[in-house]
């Protein structure tokens, strides 16, 4: 187990893709030094607790809901936006937990998701070419030379905004906002006021009866009122992640304290690259995005690099294959990992492989295609006898019009109404809840197929 953190100079010597190009090296060094002295945003013990919960996901004893914004922006850090995002995720989790009959581990794309990799370094509009927008952690969205310049002081803003977000989230989840009775009332309102199928109305009624049963059994307010909620983001910017890496005083081992779970993206997971090297040293639970070009040979080497000790809960593979490829591309990589003796959590990202451009110039995703990838993901795991451990979604709690389809029957012409994303299109609240009810049906089928519930194993006591 590593006990040291490689220096920034060592990481840059290895080579890191998708990094900003800062003009002022002295200012960057000053920012890194400042961040290195700031308190951690999360604590090593919290990361360990999430790792234990993800071990349950990998073993089929829990289900992961990882969801949130495509790219957080400084302007979106408001109480209303944070509350709405948390609300839709908690609402989805209740439906999924009832259907799966196992705990739902709730992890947000939140408090750190401010940087995005880009396919092109530059963007051209008319006769002008400027650096691409790489997220508020790097530059601004406005198409001006001043906004698009890579500014290291923005990393301090990322820290401040993340701290404010985590502070409010902790207040919400521990202060009664997450009360199971309140969350169910939100779902009941959604079912009554939308065009969902009758079977989902029946599911909502079942949850209500189960909730009433729990209360009559004497379940206490504390158990109904609070939930555990964790923060995650793509560990893209080396300066920021390195500045917030700490040696845990309990164990003497390194942790990334910018978020509970950190993931490596599809564009930065080179085996000999700096991102894999840095995250291989940190003891957080680690996610890895895997696309359809992933090979068995590569993945075998990657698991040895990131998880040499075969640690439960260490690895989560987030697959983003595309609806048309998931049934063919996913089985061989699952089998390759199984051959190493590892049991990671397998999670479906049905968003990134299914993006397309409309005739009127909007980047969007179609709800039926998103569901088709989730459905294929479940089919593959059913055939292999493995556990479909969760979903990874880009969504918002606001009433945006960025993805077409769903019960609102959003069409391409509707995208112009409230297309607000800073990067990729997100599911809105109703689409997120609709997906949760679809997922509930698949989870119920899987529970029936398995024939037992691992969290309900019980031996009666004979007196």
mmCIF file with all atom_site columns, C-alpha atoms in Angstrom, residues 129-336:
data_model
loop_
_atom_site.group_PDB
_atom_site.id
_atom_site.type_symbol
_atom_site.label_atom_id
_atom_site.label_alt_id
_atom_site.label_comp_id
_atom_site.label_asym_id
_atom_site.label_entity_id
_atom_site.label_seq_id
_atom_site.pdbx_PDB_ins_code
_atom_site.Cartn_x
_atom_site.Cartn_y
_atom_site.Cartn_z
_atom_site.occupancy
_atom_site.B_iso_or_equiv
_atom_site.pdbx_formal_charge
_atom_site.auth_seq_id
_atom_site.auth_comp_id
_atom_site.auth_asym_id
_atom_site.auth_atom_id
_atom_site.pdbx_PDB_model_num
ATOM 1   C CA . UNK A 1 129 ? -10.839 31.229  -32.679 1.00 0.00 ? 129 UNK A CA 1
ATOM 2   C CA . UNK A 1 130 ? -10.484 31.022  -28.896 1.00 0.00 ? 130 UNK A CA 1
ATOM 3   C CA . UNK A 1 131 ? -9.603  28.327  -26.346 1.00 0.00 ? 131 UNK A CA 1
ATOM 4   C CA . UNK A 1 132 ? -12.418 25.850  -25.701 1.00 0.00 ? 132 UNK A CA 1
ATOM 5   C CA . UNK A 1 133 ? -14.441 26.172  -22.523 1.00 0.00 ? 133 UNK A CA 1
ATOM 6   C CA . UNK A 1 134 ? -13.031 23.609  -20.080 1.00 0.00 ? 134 UNK A CA 1
ATOM 7   C CA . UNK A 1 135 ? -15.336 24.265  -17.160 1.00 0.00 ? 135 UNK A CA 1
ATOM 8   C CA . UNK A 1 136 ? -15.437 27.072  -14.625 1.00 0.00 ? 136 UNK A CA 1
ATOM 9   C CA . UNK A 1 137 ? -12.385 25.602  -12.895 1.00 0.00 ? 137 UNK A CA 1
ATOM 10  C CA . UNK A 1 138 ? -10.318 26.646  -15.917 1.00 0.00 ? 138 UNK A CA 1
ATOM 11  C CA . UNK A 1 139 ? -12.007 29.455  -17.852 1.00 0.00 ? 139 UNK A CA 1
ATOM 12  C CA . UNK A 1 140 ? -15.336 31.162  -18.546 1.00 0.00 ? 140 UNK A CA 1
ATOM 13  C CA . UNK A 1 141 ? -18.169 30.225  -20.899 1.00 0.00 ? 141 UNK A CA 1
ATOM 14  C CA . UNK A 1 142 ? -18.442 33.657  -22.552 1.00 0.00 ? 142 UNK A CA 1
ATOM 15  C CA . UNK A 1 143 ? -16.798 33.704  -25.979 1.00 0.00 ? 143 UNK A CA 1
ATOM 16  C CA . UNK A 1 144 ? -14.277 36.464  -25.308 1.00 0.00 ? 144 UNK A CA 1
ATOM 17  C CA . UNK A 1 145 ? -10.482 36.356  -25.034 1.00 0.00 ? 145 UNK A CA 1
ATOM 18  C CA . UNK A 1 146 ? -10.686 37.490  -21.400 1.00 0.00 ? 146 UNK A CA 1
ATOM 19  C CA . UNK A 1 147 ? -13.192 34.805  -20.348 1.00 0.00 ? 147 UNK A CA 1
ATOM 20  C CA . UNK A 1 148 ? -11.527 31.992  -22.253 1.00 0.00 ? 148 UNK A CA 1
ATOM 21  C CA . UNK A 1 149 ? -8.031  32.604  -20.810 1.00 0.00 ? 149 UNK A CA 1
ATOM 22  C CA . UNK A 1 150 ? -6.929  29.820  -18.446 1.00 0.00 ? 150 UNK A CA 1
ATOM 23  C CA . UNK A 1 151 ? -6.892  31.375  -14.964 1.00 0.00 ? 151 UNK A CA 1
ATOM 24  C CA . UNK A 1 152 ? -5.338  29.497  -11.995 1.00 0.00 ? 152 UNK A CA 1
ATOM 25  C CA . UNK A 1 153 ? -7.199  31.677  -9.448  1.00 0.00 ? 153 UNK A CA 1
ATOM 26  C CA . UNK A 1 154 ? -10.366 29.838  -10.491 1.00 0.00 ? 154 UNK A CA 1
ATOM 27  C CA . UNK A 1 155 ? -9.071  26.788  -8.575  1.00 0.00 ? 155 UNK A CA 1
ATOM 28  C CA . UNK A 1 156 ? -9.519  28.743  -5.343  1.00 0.00 ? 156 UNK A CA 1
ATOM 29  C CA . UNK A 1 157 ? -13.093 29.470  -6.399  1.00 0.00 ? 157 UNK A CA 1
ATOM 30  C CA . UNK A 1 158 ? -13.627 25.742  -6.982  1.00 0.00 ? 158 UNK A CA 1
ATOM 31  C CA . UNK A 1 159 ? -12.529 25.061  -3.425  1.00 0.00 ? 159 UNK A CA 1
ATOM 32  C CA . UNK A 1 160 ? -14.734 27.798  -1.984  1.00 0.00 ? 160 UNK A CA 1
ATOM 33  C CA . UNK A 1 161 ? -17.812 26.797  -3.991  1.00 0.00 ? 161 UNK A CA 1
ATOM 34  C CA . UNK A 1 162 ? -17.296 23.118  -3.159  1.00 0.00 ? 162 UNK A CA 1
ATOM 35  C CA . UNK A 1 163 ? -17.003 23.920  0.548   1.00 0.00 ? 163 UNK A CA 1
ATOM 36  C CA . UNK A 1 164 ? -20.216 25.967  0.438   1.00 0.00 ? 164 UNK A CA 1
ATOM 37  C CA . UNK A 1 165 ? -22.029 23.219  -1.450  1.00 0.00 ? 165 UNK A CA 1
ATOM 38  C CA . UNK A 1 166 ? -20.941 20.478  0.951   1.00 0.00 ? 166 UNK A CA 1
ATOM 39  C CA . UNK A 1 167 ? -21.913 22.630  3.917   1.00 0.00 ? 167 UNK A CA 1
ATOM 40  C CA . UNK A 1 168 ? -25.455 23.076  2.600   1.00 0.00 ? 168 UNK A CA 1
ATOM 41  C CA . UNK A 1 169 ? -25.809 19.439  1.521   1.00 0.00 ? 169 UNK A CA 1
ATOM 42  C CA . UNK A 1 170 ? -24.805 18.239  4.986   1.00 0.00 ? 170 UNK A CA 1
ATOM 43  C CA . UNK A 1 171 ? -27.351 20.586  6.519   1.00 0.00 ? 171 UNK A CA 1
ATOM 44  C CA . UNK A 1 172 ? -30.080 19.284  4.199   1.00 0.00 ? 172 UNK A CA 1
ATOM 45  C CA . UNK A 1 173 ? -29.457 15.563  4.658   1.00 0.00 ? 173 UNK A CA 1
ATOM 46  C CA . UNK A 1 174 ? -29.117 15.846  8.428   1.00 0.00 ? 174 UNK A CA 1
ATOM 47  C CA . UNK A 1 175 ? -31.774 18.489  9.045   1.00 0.00 ? 175 UNK A CA 1
ATOM 48  C CA . UNK A 1 176 ? -34.978 16.766  7.974   1.00 0.00 ? 176 UNK A CA 1
ATOM 49  C CA . UNK A 1 177 ? -35.040 17.626  4.254   1.00 0.00 ? 177 UNK A CA 1
ATOM 50  C CA . UNK A 1 178 ? -34.291 13.973  3.441   1.00 0.00 ? 178 UNK A CA 1
ATOM 51  C CA . UNK A 1 179 ? -37.083 12.608  5.669   1.00 0.00 ? 179 UNK A CA 1
ATOM 52  C CA . UNK A 1 180 ? -38.416 9.480   3.979   1.00 0.00 ? 180 UNK A CA 1
ATOM 53  C CA . UNK A 1 181 ? -42.006 10.650  4.467   1.00 0.00 ? 181 UNK A CA 1
ATOM 54  C CA . UNK A 1 182 ? -41.305 13.952  2.744   1.00 0.00 ? 182 UNK A CA 1
ATOM 55  C CA . UNK A 1 183 ? -39.434 12.317  -0.122  1.00 0.00 ? 183 UNK A CA 1
ATOM 56  C CA . UNK A 1 184 ? -42.289 9.877   -0.714  1.00 0.00 ? 184 UNK A CA 1
ATOM 57  C CA . UNK A 1 185 ? -44.765 12.751  -0.787  1.00 0.00 ? 185 UNK A CA 1
ATOM 58  C CA . UNK A 1 186 ? -42.718 14.317  -3.607  1.00 0.00 ? 186 UNK A CA 1
ATOM 59  C CA . UNK A 1 187 ? -42.897 11.074  -5.569  1.00 0.00 ? 187 UNK A CA 1
ATOM 60  C CA . UNK A 1 188 ? -46.620 10.724  -4.924  1.00 0.00 ? 188 UNK A CA 1
ATOM 61  C CA . UNK A 1 189 ? -47.157 14.240  -6.315  1.00 0.00 ? 189 UNK A CA 1
ATOM 62  C CA . UNK A 1 190 ? -45.102 13.330  -9.391  1.00 0.00 ? 190 UNK A CA 1
ATOM 63  C CA . UNK A 1 191 ? -47.173 10.203  -10.012 1.00 0.00 ? 191 UNK A CA 1
ATOM 64  C CA . UNK A 1 192 ? -50.497 12.039  -9.562  1.00 0.00 ? 192 UNK A CA 1
ATOM 65  C CA . UNK A 1 193 ? -49.581 14.956  -11.792 1.00 0.00 ? 193 UNK A CA 1
ATOM 66  C CA . UNK A 1 194 ? -47.834 13.228  -14.694 1.00 0.00 ? 194 UNK A CA 1
ATOM 67  C CA . UNK A 1 195 ? -48.601 10.751  -17.437 1.00 0.00 ? 195 UNK A CA 1
ATOM 68  C CA . UNK A 1 196 ? -46.853 7.777   -15.864 1.00 0.00 ? 196 UNK A CA 1
ATOM 69  C CA . UNK A 1 197 ? -48.321 4.341   -16.405 1.00 0.00 ? 197 UNK A CA 1
ATOM 70  C CA . UNK A 1 198 ? -50.810 2.852   -13.965 1.00 0.00 ? 198 UNK A CA 1
ATOM 71  C CA . UNK A 1 199 ? -48.240 0.300   -12.777 1.00 0.00 ? 199 UNK A CA 1
ATOM 72  C CA . UNK A 1 200 ? -46.100 3.142   -11.443 1.00 0.00 ? 200 UNK A CA 1
ATOM 73  C CA . UNK A 1 201 ? -49.075 4.554   -9.572  1.00 0.00 ? 201 UNK A CA 1
ATOM 74  C CA . UNK A 1 202 ? -49.425 1.088   -8.026  1.00 0.00 ? 202 UNK A CA 1
ATOM 75  C CA . UNK A 1 203 ? -45.734 1.068   -7.077  1.00 0.00 ? 203 UNK A CA 1
ATOM 76  C CA . UNK A 1 204 ? -46.108 4.439   -5.387  1.00 0.00 ? 204 UNK A CA 1
ATOM 77  C CA . UNK A 1 205 ? -49.058 3.088   -3.411  1.00 0.00 ? 205 UNK A CA 1
ATOM 78  C CA . UNK A 1 206 ? -47.005 0.040   -2.376  1.00 0.00 ? 206 UNK A CA 1
ATOM 79  C CA . UNK A 1 207 ? -44.234 2.288   -1.058  1.00 0.00 ? 207 UNK A CA 1
ATOM 80  C CA . UNK A 1 208 ? -46.801 4.266   0.918   1.00 0.00 ? 208 UNK A CA 1
ATOM 81  C CA . UNK A 1 209 ? -48.103 1.083   2.563   1.00 0.00 ? 209 UNK A CA 1
ATOM 82  C CA . UNK A 1 210 ? -44.545 -0.048  3.338   1.00 0.00 ? 210 UNK A CA 1
ATOM 83  C CA . UNK A 1 211 ? -43.781 3.327   4.888   1.00 0.00 ? 211 UNK A CA 1
ATOM 84  C CA . UNK A 1 212 ? -46.909 3.119   7.038   1.00 0.00 ? 212 UNK A CA 1
ATOM 85  C CA . UNK A 1 213 ? -45.860 -0.366  8.171   1.00 0.00 ? 213 UNK A CA 1
ATOM 86  C CA . UNK A 1 214 ? -42.406 0.902   9.158   1.00 0.00 ? 214 UNK A CA 1
ATOM 87  C CA . UNK A 1 215 ? -43.890 3.699   11.227  1.00 0.00 ? 215 UNK A CA 1
ATOM 88  C CA . UNK A 1 216 ? -46.322 1.401   13.018  1.00 0.00 ? 216 UNK A CA 1
ATOM 89  C CA . UNK A 1 217 ? -43.383 -0.894  13.838  1.00 0.00 ? 217 UNK A CA 1
ATOM 90  C CA . UNK A 1 218 ? -41.811 1.947   15.774  1.00 0.00 ? 218 UNK A CA 1
ATOM 91  C CA . UNK A 1 219 ? -39.077 3.032   13.367  1.00 0.00 ? 219 UNK A CA 1
ATOM 92  C CA . UNK A 1 220 ? -37.719 6.201   14.957  1.00 0.00 ? 220 UNK A CA 1
ATOM 93  C CA . UNK A 1 221 ? -37.678 9.680   13.496  1.00 0.00 ? 221 UNK A CA 1
ATOM 94  C CA . UNK A 1 222 ? -33.860 9.687   13.372  1.00 0.00 ? 222 UNK A CA 1
ATOM 95  C CA . UNK A 1 223 ? -33.851 6.654   11.078  1.00 0.00 ? 223 UNK A CA 1
ATOM 96  C CA . UNK A 1 224 ? -36.444 8.225   8.788   1.00 0.00 ? 224 UNK A CA 1
ATOM 97  C CA . UNK A 1 225 ? -35.021 11.755  8.750   1.00 0.00 ? 225 UNK A CA 1
ATOM 98  C CA . UNK A 1 226 ? -31.372 11.412  7.725   1.00 0.00 ? 226 UNK A CA 1
ATOM 99  C CA . UNK A 1 227 ? -29.436 9.783   4.878   1.00 0.00 ? 227 UNK A CA 1
ATOM 100 C CA . UNK A 1 228 ? -25.795 9.375   3.919   1.00 0.00 ? 228 UNK A CA 1
ATOM 101 C CA . UNK A 1 229 ? -24.823 11.324  0.818   1.00 0.00 ? 229 UNK A CA 1
ATOM 102 C CA . UNK A 1 230 ? -21.361 11.420  -0.747  1.00 0.00 ? 230 UNK A CA 1
ATOM 103 C CA . UNK A 1 231 ? -19.596 13.748  -3.187  1.00 0.00 ? 231 UNK A CA 1
ATOM 104 C CA . UNK A 1 232 ? -17.735 12.691  -6.327  1.00 0.00 ? 232 UNK A CA 1
ATOM 105 C CA . UNK A 1 233 ? -16.171 14.252  -9.401  1.00 0.00 ? 233 UNK A CA 1
ATOM 106 C CA . UNK A 1 234 ? -13.723 13.532  -12.196 1.00 0.00 ? 234 UNK A CA 1
ATOM 107 C CA . UNK A 1 235 ? -10.187 14.038  -10.865 1.00 0.00 ? 235 UNK A CA 1
ATOM 108 C CA . UNK A 1 236 ? -9.097  15.917  -13.958 1.00 0.00 ? 236 UNK A CA 1
ATOM 109 C CA . UNK A 1 237 ? -6.974  18.890  -12.861 1.00 0.00 ? 237 UNK A CA 1
ATOM 110 C CA . UNK A 1 238 ? -3.718  17.680  -11.355 1.00 0.00 ? 238 UNK A CA 1
ATOM 111 C CA . UNK A 1 239 ? -2.863  20.922  -9.534  1.00 0.00 ? 239 UNK A CA 1
ATOM 112 C CA . UNK A 1 240 ? -6.185  20.945  -7.695  1.00 0.00 ? 240 UNK A CA 1
ATOM 113 C CA . UNK A 1 241 ? -6.248  17.244  -6.818  1.00 0.00 ? 241 UNK A CA 1
ATOM 114 C CA . UNK A 1 242 ? -2.613  17.233  -5.748  1.00 0.00 ? 242 UNK A CA 1
ATOM 115 C CA . UNK A 1 243 ? -3.064  20.300  -3.545  1.00 0.00 ? 243 UNK A CA 1
ATOM 116 C CA . UNK A 1 244 ? -5.935  18.571  -1.721  1.00 0.00 ? 244 UNK A CA 1
ATOM 117 C CA . UNK A 1 245 ? -4.182  15.220  -1.316  1.00 0.00 ? 245 UNK A CA 1
ATOM 118 C CA . UNK A 1 246 ? -3.349  14.553  2.325   1.00 0.00 ? 246 UNK A CA 1
ATOM 119 C CA . UNK A 1 247 ? -1.668  11.893  4.454   1.00 0.00 ? 247 UNK A CA 1
ATOM 120 C CA . UNK A 1 248 ? -4.295  10.478  6.822   1.00 0.00 ? 248 UNK A CA 1
ATOM 121 C CA . UNK A 1 249 ? -3.193  10.839  10.441  1.00 0.00 ? 249 UNK A CA 1
ATOM 122 C CA . UNK A 1 250 ? -4.901  7.548   11.390  1.00 0.00 ? 250 UNK A CA 1
ATOM 123 C CA . UNK A 1 251 ? -3.230  5.286   8.855   1.00 0.00 ? 251 UNK A CA 1
ATOM 124 C CA . UNK A 1 252 ? -0.309  7.220   7.373   1.00 0.00 ? 252 UNK A CA 1
ATOM 125 C CA . UNK A 1 253 ? -1.724  6.659   3.858   1.00 0.00 ? 253 UNK A CA 1
ATOM 126 C CA . UNK A 1 254 ? -2.706  9.236   1.198   1.00 0.00 ? 254 UNK A CA 1
ATOM 127 C CA . UNK A 1 255 ? -6.273  10.334  0.487   1.00 0.00 ? 255 UNK A CA 1
ATOM 128 C CA . UNK A 1 256 ? -7.734  12.801  -1.960  1.00 0.00 ? 256 UNK A CA 1
ATOM 129 C CA . UNK A 1 257 ? -9.768  15.171  0.178   1.00 0.00 ? 257 UNK A CA 1
ATOM 130 C CA . UNK A 1 258 ? -11.464 17.028  -2.690  1.00 0.00 ? 258 UNK A CA 1
ATOM 131 C CA . UNK A 1 259 ? -14.260 14.406  -2.783  1.00 0.00 ? 259 UNK A CA 1
ATOM 132 C CA . UNK A 1 260 ? -15.222 11.055  -1.334  1.00 0.00 ? 260 UNK A CA 1
ATOM 133 C CA . UNK A 1 261 ? -15.057 9.210   -4.671  1.00 0.00 ? 261 UNK A CA 1
ATOM 134 C CA . UNK A 1 262 ? -12.816 10.309  -7.533  1.00 0.00 ? 262 UNK A CA 1
ATOM 135 C CA . UNK A 1 263 ? -12.990 8.967   -11.052 1.00 0.00 ? 263 UNK A CA 1
ATOM 136 C CA . UNK A 1 264 ? -10.696 8.818   -14.075 1.00 0.00 ? 264 UNK A CA 1
ATOM 137 C CA . UNK A 1 265 ? -12.286 9.750   -17.374 1.00 0.00 ? 265 UNK A CA 1
ATOM 138 C CA . UNK A 1 266 ? -12.252 8.009   -20.717 1.00 0.00 ? 266 UNK A CA 1
ATOM 139 C CA . UNK A 1 267 ? -9.742  10.548  -22.084 1.00 0.00 ? 267 UNK A CA 1
ATOM 140 C CA . UNK A 1 268 ? -7.253  10.390  -19.197 1.00 0.00 ? 268 UNK A CA 1
ATOM 141 C CA . UNK A 1 269 ? -6.966  6.736   -18.205 1.00 0.00 ? 269 UNK A CA 1
ATOM 142 C CA . UNK A 1 270 ? -3.628  6.004   -19.894 1.00 0.00 ? 270 UNK A CA 1
ATOM 143 C CA . UNK A 1 271 ? -1.855  3.219   -18.011 1.00 0.00 ? 271 UNK A CA 1
ATOM 144 C CA . UNK A 1 272 ? 1.401   5.195   -17.942 1.00 0.00 ? 272 UNK A CA 1
ATOM 145 C CA . UNK A 1 273 ? -0.287  8.561   -17.491 1.00 0.00 ? 273 UNK A CA 1
ATOM 146 C CA . UNK A 1 274 ? -0.304  10.929  -14.531 1.00 0.00 ? 274 UNK A CA 1
ATOM 147 C CA . UNK A 1 275 ? -3.979  10.504  -13.641 1.00 0.00 ? 275 UNK A CA 1
ATOM 148 C CA . UNK A 1 276 ? -3.719  6.762   -13.167 1.00 0.00 ? 276 UNK A CA 1
ATOM 149 C CA . UNK A 1 277 ? -0.456  7.216   -11.289 1.00 0.00 ? 277 UNK A CA 1
ATOM 150 C CA . UNK A 1 278 ? -1.891  9.762   -8.848  1.00 0.00 ? 278 UNK A CA 1
ATOM 151 C CA . UNK A 1 279 ? -5.128  7.909   -8.162  1.00 0.00 ? 279 UNK A CA 1
ATOM 152 C CA . UNK A 1 280 ? -3.298  4.615   -7.751  1.00 0.00 ? 280 UNK A CA 1
ATOM 153 C CA . UNK A 1 281 ? -1.638  6.211   -4.700  1.00 0.00 ? 281 UNK A CA 1
ATOM 154 C CA . UNK A 1 282 ? -4.825  7.593   -3.085  1.00 0.00 ? 282 UNK A CA 1
ATOM 155 C CA . UNK A 1 283 ? -6.934  5.360   -0.835  1.00 0.00 ? 283 UNK A CA 1
ATOM 156 C CA . UNK A 1 284 ? -10.315 6.743   -1.868  1.00 0.00 ? 284 UNK A CA 1
ATOM 157 C CA . UNK A 1 285 ? -12.750 4.567   -3.745  1.00 0.00 ? 285 UNK A CA 1
ATOM 158 C CA . UNK A 1 286 ? -11.845 5.073   -7.413  1.00 0.00 ? 286 UNK A CA 1
ATOM 159 C CA . UNK A 1 287 ? -14.090 5.082   -10.465 1.00 0.00 ? 287 UNK A CA 1
ATOM 160 C CA . UNK A 1 288 ? -12.980 4.523   -14.051 1.00 0.00 ? 288 UNK A CA 1
ATOM 161 C CA . UNK A 1 289 ? -15.009 5.410   -17.140 1.00 0.00 ? 289 UNK A CA 1
ATOM 162 C CA . UNK A 1 290 ? -14.880 2.678   -19.809 1.00 0.00 ? 290 UNK A CA 1
ATOM 163 C CA . UNK A 1 291 ? -16.009 3.130   -23.413 1.00 0.00 ? 291 UNK A CA 1
ATOM 164 C CA . UNK A 1 292 ? -16.633 0.569   -26.170 1.00 0.00 ? 292 UNK A CA 1
ATOM 165 C CA . UNK A 1 293 ? -13.003 0.522   -27.322 1.00 0.00 ? 293 UNK A CA 1
ATOM 166 C CA . UNK A 1 294 ? -11.769 -0.814  -23.959 1.00 0.00 ? 294 UNK A CA 1
ATOM 167 C CA . UNK A 1 295 ? -9.828  -4.046  -24.393 1.00 0.00 ? 295 UNK A CA 1
ATOM 168 C CA . UNK A 1 296 ? -9.525  -6.988  -22.032 1.00 0.00 ? 296 UNK A CA 1
ATOM 169 C CA . UNK A 1 297 ? -5.734  -6.758  -22.060 1.00 0.00 ? 297 UNK A CA 1
ATOM 170 C CA . UNK A 1 298 ? -5.752  -3.089  -21.105 1.00 0.00 ? 298 UNK A CA 1
ATOM 171 C CA . UNK A 1 299 ? -8.290  -3.613  -18.335 1.00 0.00 ? 299 UNK A CA 1
ATOM 172 C CA . UNK A 1 300 ? -6.292  -6.480  -16.851 1.00 0.00 ? 300 UNK A CA 1
ATOM 173 C CA . UNK A 1 301 ? -3.275  -4.180  -16.516 1.00 0.00 ? 301 UNK A CA 1
ATOM 174 C CA . UNK A 1 302 ? -5.387  -1.324  -15.173 1.00 0.00 ? 302 UNK A CA 1
ATOM 175 C CA . UNK A 1 303 ? -6.895  -3.310  -12.297 1.00 0.00 ? 303 UNK A CA 1
ATOM 176 C CA . UNK A 1 304 ? -3.434  -4.471  -11.267 1.00 0.00 ? 304 UNK A CA 1
ATOM 177 C CA . UNK A 1 305 ? -2.247  -0.874  -11.239 1.00 0.00 ? 305 UNK A CA 1
ATOM 178 C CA . UNK A 1 306 ? -5.208  0.595   -9.348  1.00 0.00 ? 306 UNK A CA 1
ATOM 179 C CA . UNK A 1 307 ? -6.116  -2.331  -7.092  1.00 0.00 ? 307 UNK A CA 1
ATOM 180 C CA . UNK A 1 308 ? -3.026  -4.475  -6.456  1.00 0.00 ? 308 UNK A CA 1
ATOM 181 C CA . UNK A 1 309 ? -4.374  -5.667  -3.087  1.00 0.00 ? 309 UNK A CA 1
ATOM 182 C CA . UNK A 1 310 ? -7.835  -6.687  -4.377  1.00 0.00 ? 310 UNK A CA 1
ATOM 183 C CA . UNK A 1 311 ? -9.486  -4.369  -1.852  1.00 0.00 ? 311 UNK A CA 1
ATOM 184 C CA . UNK A 1 312 ? -13.306 -4.584  -1.524  1.00 0.00 ? 312 UNK A CA 1
ATOM 185 C CA . UNK A 1 313 ? -14.982 -1.380  -2.657  1.00 0.00 ? 313 UNK A CA 1
ATOM 186 C CA . UNK A 1 314 ? -11.833 0.037   -4.202  1.00 0.00 ? 314 UNK A CA 1
ATOM 187 C CA . UNK A 1 315 ? -12.884 -0.022  -7.875  1.00 0.00 ? 315 UNK A CA 1
ATOM 188 C CA . UNK A 1 316 ? -16.067 1.058   -9.624  1.00 0.00 ? 316 UNK A CA 1
ATOM 189 C CA . UNK A 1 317 ? -16.184 0.627   -13.399 1.00 0.00 ? 317 UNK A CA 1
ATOM 190 C CA . UNK A 1 318 ? -18.562 3.096   -15.027 1.00 0.00 ? 318 UNK A CA 1
ATOM 191 C CA . UNK A 1 319 ? -19.351 1.812   -18.515 1.00 0.00 ? 319 UNK A CA 1
ATOM 192 C CA . UNK A 1 320 ? -20.424 4.201   -21.263 1.00 0.00 ? 320 UNK A CA 1
ATOM 193 C CA . UNK A 1 321 ? -20.816 1.968   -24.303 1.00 0.00 ? 321 UNK A CA 1
ATOM 194 C CA . UNK A 1 322 ? -23.705 3.481   -26.239 1.00 0.00 ? 322 UNK A CA 1
ATOM 195 C CA . UNK A 1 323 ? -27.097 1.843   -26.633 1.00 0.00 ? 323 UNK A CA 1
ATOM 196 C CA . UNK A 1 324 ? -26.148 0.114   -29.878 1.00 0.00 ? 324 UNK A CA 1
ATOM 197 C CA . UNK A 1 325 ? -22.896 -1.369  -28.543 1.00 0.00 ? 325 UNK A CA 1
ATOM 198 C CA . UNK A 1 326 ? -23.486 -2.258  -24.899 1.00 0.00 ? 326 UNK A CA 1
ATOM 199 C CA . UNK A 1 327 ? -24.675 -5.839  -25.463 1.00 0.00 ? 327 UNK A CA 1
ATOM 200 C CA . UNK A 1 328 ? -21.588 -6.715  -27.515 1.00 0.00 ? 328 UNK A CA 1
ATOM 201 C CA . UNK A 1 329 ? -18.890 -4.568  -25.884 1.00 0.00 ? 329 UNK A CA 1
ATOM 202 C CA . UNK A 1 330 ? -19.685 -5.113  -22.200 1.00 0.00 ? 330 UNK A CA 1
ATOM 203 C CA . UNK A 1 331 ? -19.489 -8.923  -21.725 1.00 0.00 ? 331 UNK A CA 1
ATOM 204 C CA . UNK A 1 332 ? -15.801 -9.386  -22.658 1.00 0.00 ? 332 UNK A CA 1
ATOM 205 C CA . UNK A 1 333 ? -14.606 -6.654  -20.295 1.00 0.00 ? 333 UNK A CA 1
ATOM 206 C CA . UNK A 1 334 ? -16.657 -8.036  -17.395 1.00 0.00 ? 334 UNK A CA 1
ATOM 207 C CA . UNK A 1 335 ? -15.194 -11.454 -18.059 1.00 0.00 ? 335 UNK A CA 1
ATOM 208 C CA . UNK A 1 336 ? -11.668 -9.998  -18.270 1.00 0.00 ? 336 UNK A CA 1
#
